[in-house]
Amino acid sequence: MATTTYTVTGMTCGHCVSSVKQEIGKIDGVTSVDVDLASGLVRIDSASDLADTAVAAAVDDAGYALAV
């Protein structure tokens, strides 16, 4: 099991949080996603390590971006 934390920029409301959780949750192996709106922190638990590119693509599909 792996846990990874990212920072997502551009989220302003609960709908933003839901969109990010939903898209990241579609990645194979993801078991849970926790998003903190105030800080922009996204904690992902997964069966194995995730590719940063897969997470970035999911966040992009939700309409947001990973902080660099």
GROMACS .gro file of C-alpha atoms in nm:
model
   68
    1MET     CA    1   0.000   0.000   0.000
    2ALA     CA    2   0.126   0.348  -0.085
    3THR     CA    3   0.020   0.695   0.028
    4THR     CA    4   0.104   1.001  -0.179
    5THR     CA    5   0.026   1.368  -0.120
    6TYR     CA    6  -0.010   1.633  -0.388
    7THR     CA    7  -0.118   1.997  -0.391
    8VAL     CA    8  -0.393   2.094  -0.635
    9THR     CA    9  -0.444   2.456  -0.736
   10GLY     CA   10  -0.764   2.630  -0.838
   11MET     CA   11  -1.018   2.456  -0.614
   12THR     CA   12  -1.268   2.698  -0.456
   13CYS     CA   13  -1.570   2.493  -0.346
   14GLY     CA   14  -1.711   2.156  -0.253
   15HIS     CA   15  -1.791   2.077  -0.616
   16CYS     CA   16  -1.422   2.124  -0.698
   17VAL     CA   17  -1.331   1.875  -0.426
   18SER     CA   18  -1.585   1.623  -0.558
   19SER     CA   19  -1.457   1.655  -0.914
   20VAL     CA   20  -1.096   1.599  -0.812
   21LYS     CA   21  -1.188   1.301  -0.591
   22GLN     CA   22  -1.395   1.145  -0.866
   23GLU     CA   23  -1.128   1.174  -1.137
   24ILE     CA   24  -0.842   1.053  -0.918
   25GLY     CA   25  -1.060   0.768  -0.794
   26LYS     CA   26  -1.078   0.636  -1.152
   27ILE     CA   27  -0.704   0.560  -1.157
   28ASP     CA   28  -0.637   0.186  -1.132
   29GLY     CA   29  -0.520   0.088  -0.785
   30VAL     CA   30  -0.652   0.394  -0.599
   31THR     CA   31  -0.825   0.287  -0.279
   32SER     CA   32  -0.910   0.626  -0.127
   33VAL     CA   33  -0.877   0.998  -0.196
   34ASP     CA   34  -0.893   1.271   0.069
   35VAL     CA   35  -0.904   1.635  -0.045
   36ASP     CA   36  -0.861   1.935   0.186
   37LEU     CA   37  -1.015   2.240   0.018
   38ALA     CA   38  -0.847   2.498   0.242
   39SER     CA   39  -0.491   2.379   0.181
   40GLY     CA   40  -0.539   2.216  -0.159
   41LEU     CA   41  -0.374   1.900  -0.027
   42VAL     CA   42  -0.482   1.572  -0.183
   43ARG     CA   43  -0.390   1.247  -0.007
   44ILE     CA   44  -0.416   0.933  -0.218
   45ASP     CA   45  -0.398   0.578  -0.087
   46SER     CA   46  -0.328   0.316  -0.350
   47ALA     CA   47  -0.239  -0.049  -0.386
   48SER     CA   48   0.099   0.048  -0.535
   49ASP     CA   49   0.292   0.361  -0.632
   50LEU     CA   50   0.111   0.584  -0.882
   51ALA     CA   51   0.268   0.757  -1.178
   52ASP     CA   52   0.270   1.134  -1.126
   53THR     CA   53   0.160   1.172  -1.487
   54ALA     CA   54  -0.156   0.968  -1.421
   55VAL     CA   55  -0.246   1.185  -1.122
   56ALA     CA   56  -0.171   1.505  -1.315
   57ALA     CA   57  -0.391   1.387  -1.603
   58ALA     CA   58  -0.679   1.305  -1.368
   59VAL     CA   59  -0.653   1.643  -1.197
   60ASP     CA   60  -0.641   1.810  -1.538
   61ASP     CA   61  -0.953   1.617  -1.645
   62ALA     CA   62  -1.127   1.760  -1.336
   63GLY     CA   63  -1.030   2.110  -1.452
   64TYR     CA   64  -0.748   2.184  -1.209
   65ALA     CA   65  -0.370   2.155  -1.191
   66LEU     CA   66  -0.105   2.004  -0.968
   67ALA     CA   67   0.117   2.262  -0.801
   68VAL     CA   68   0.473   2.240  -0.925
   0.00000   0.00000   0.00000
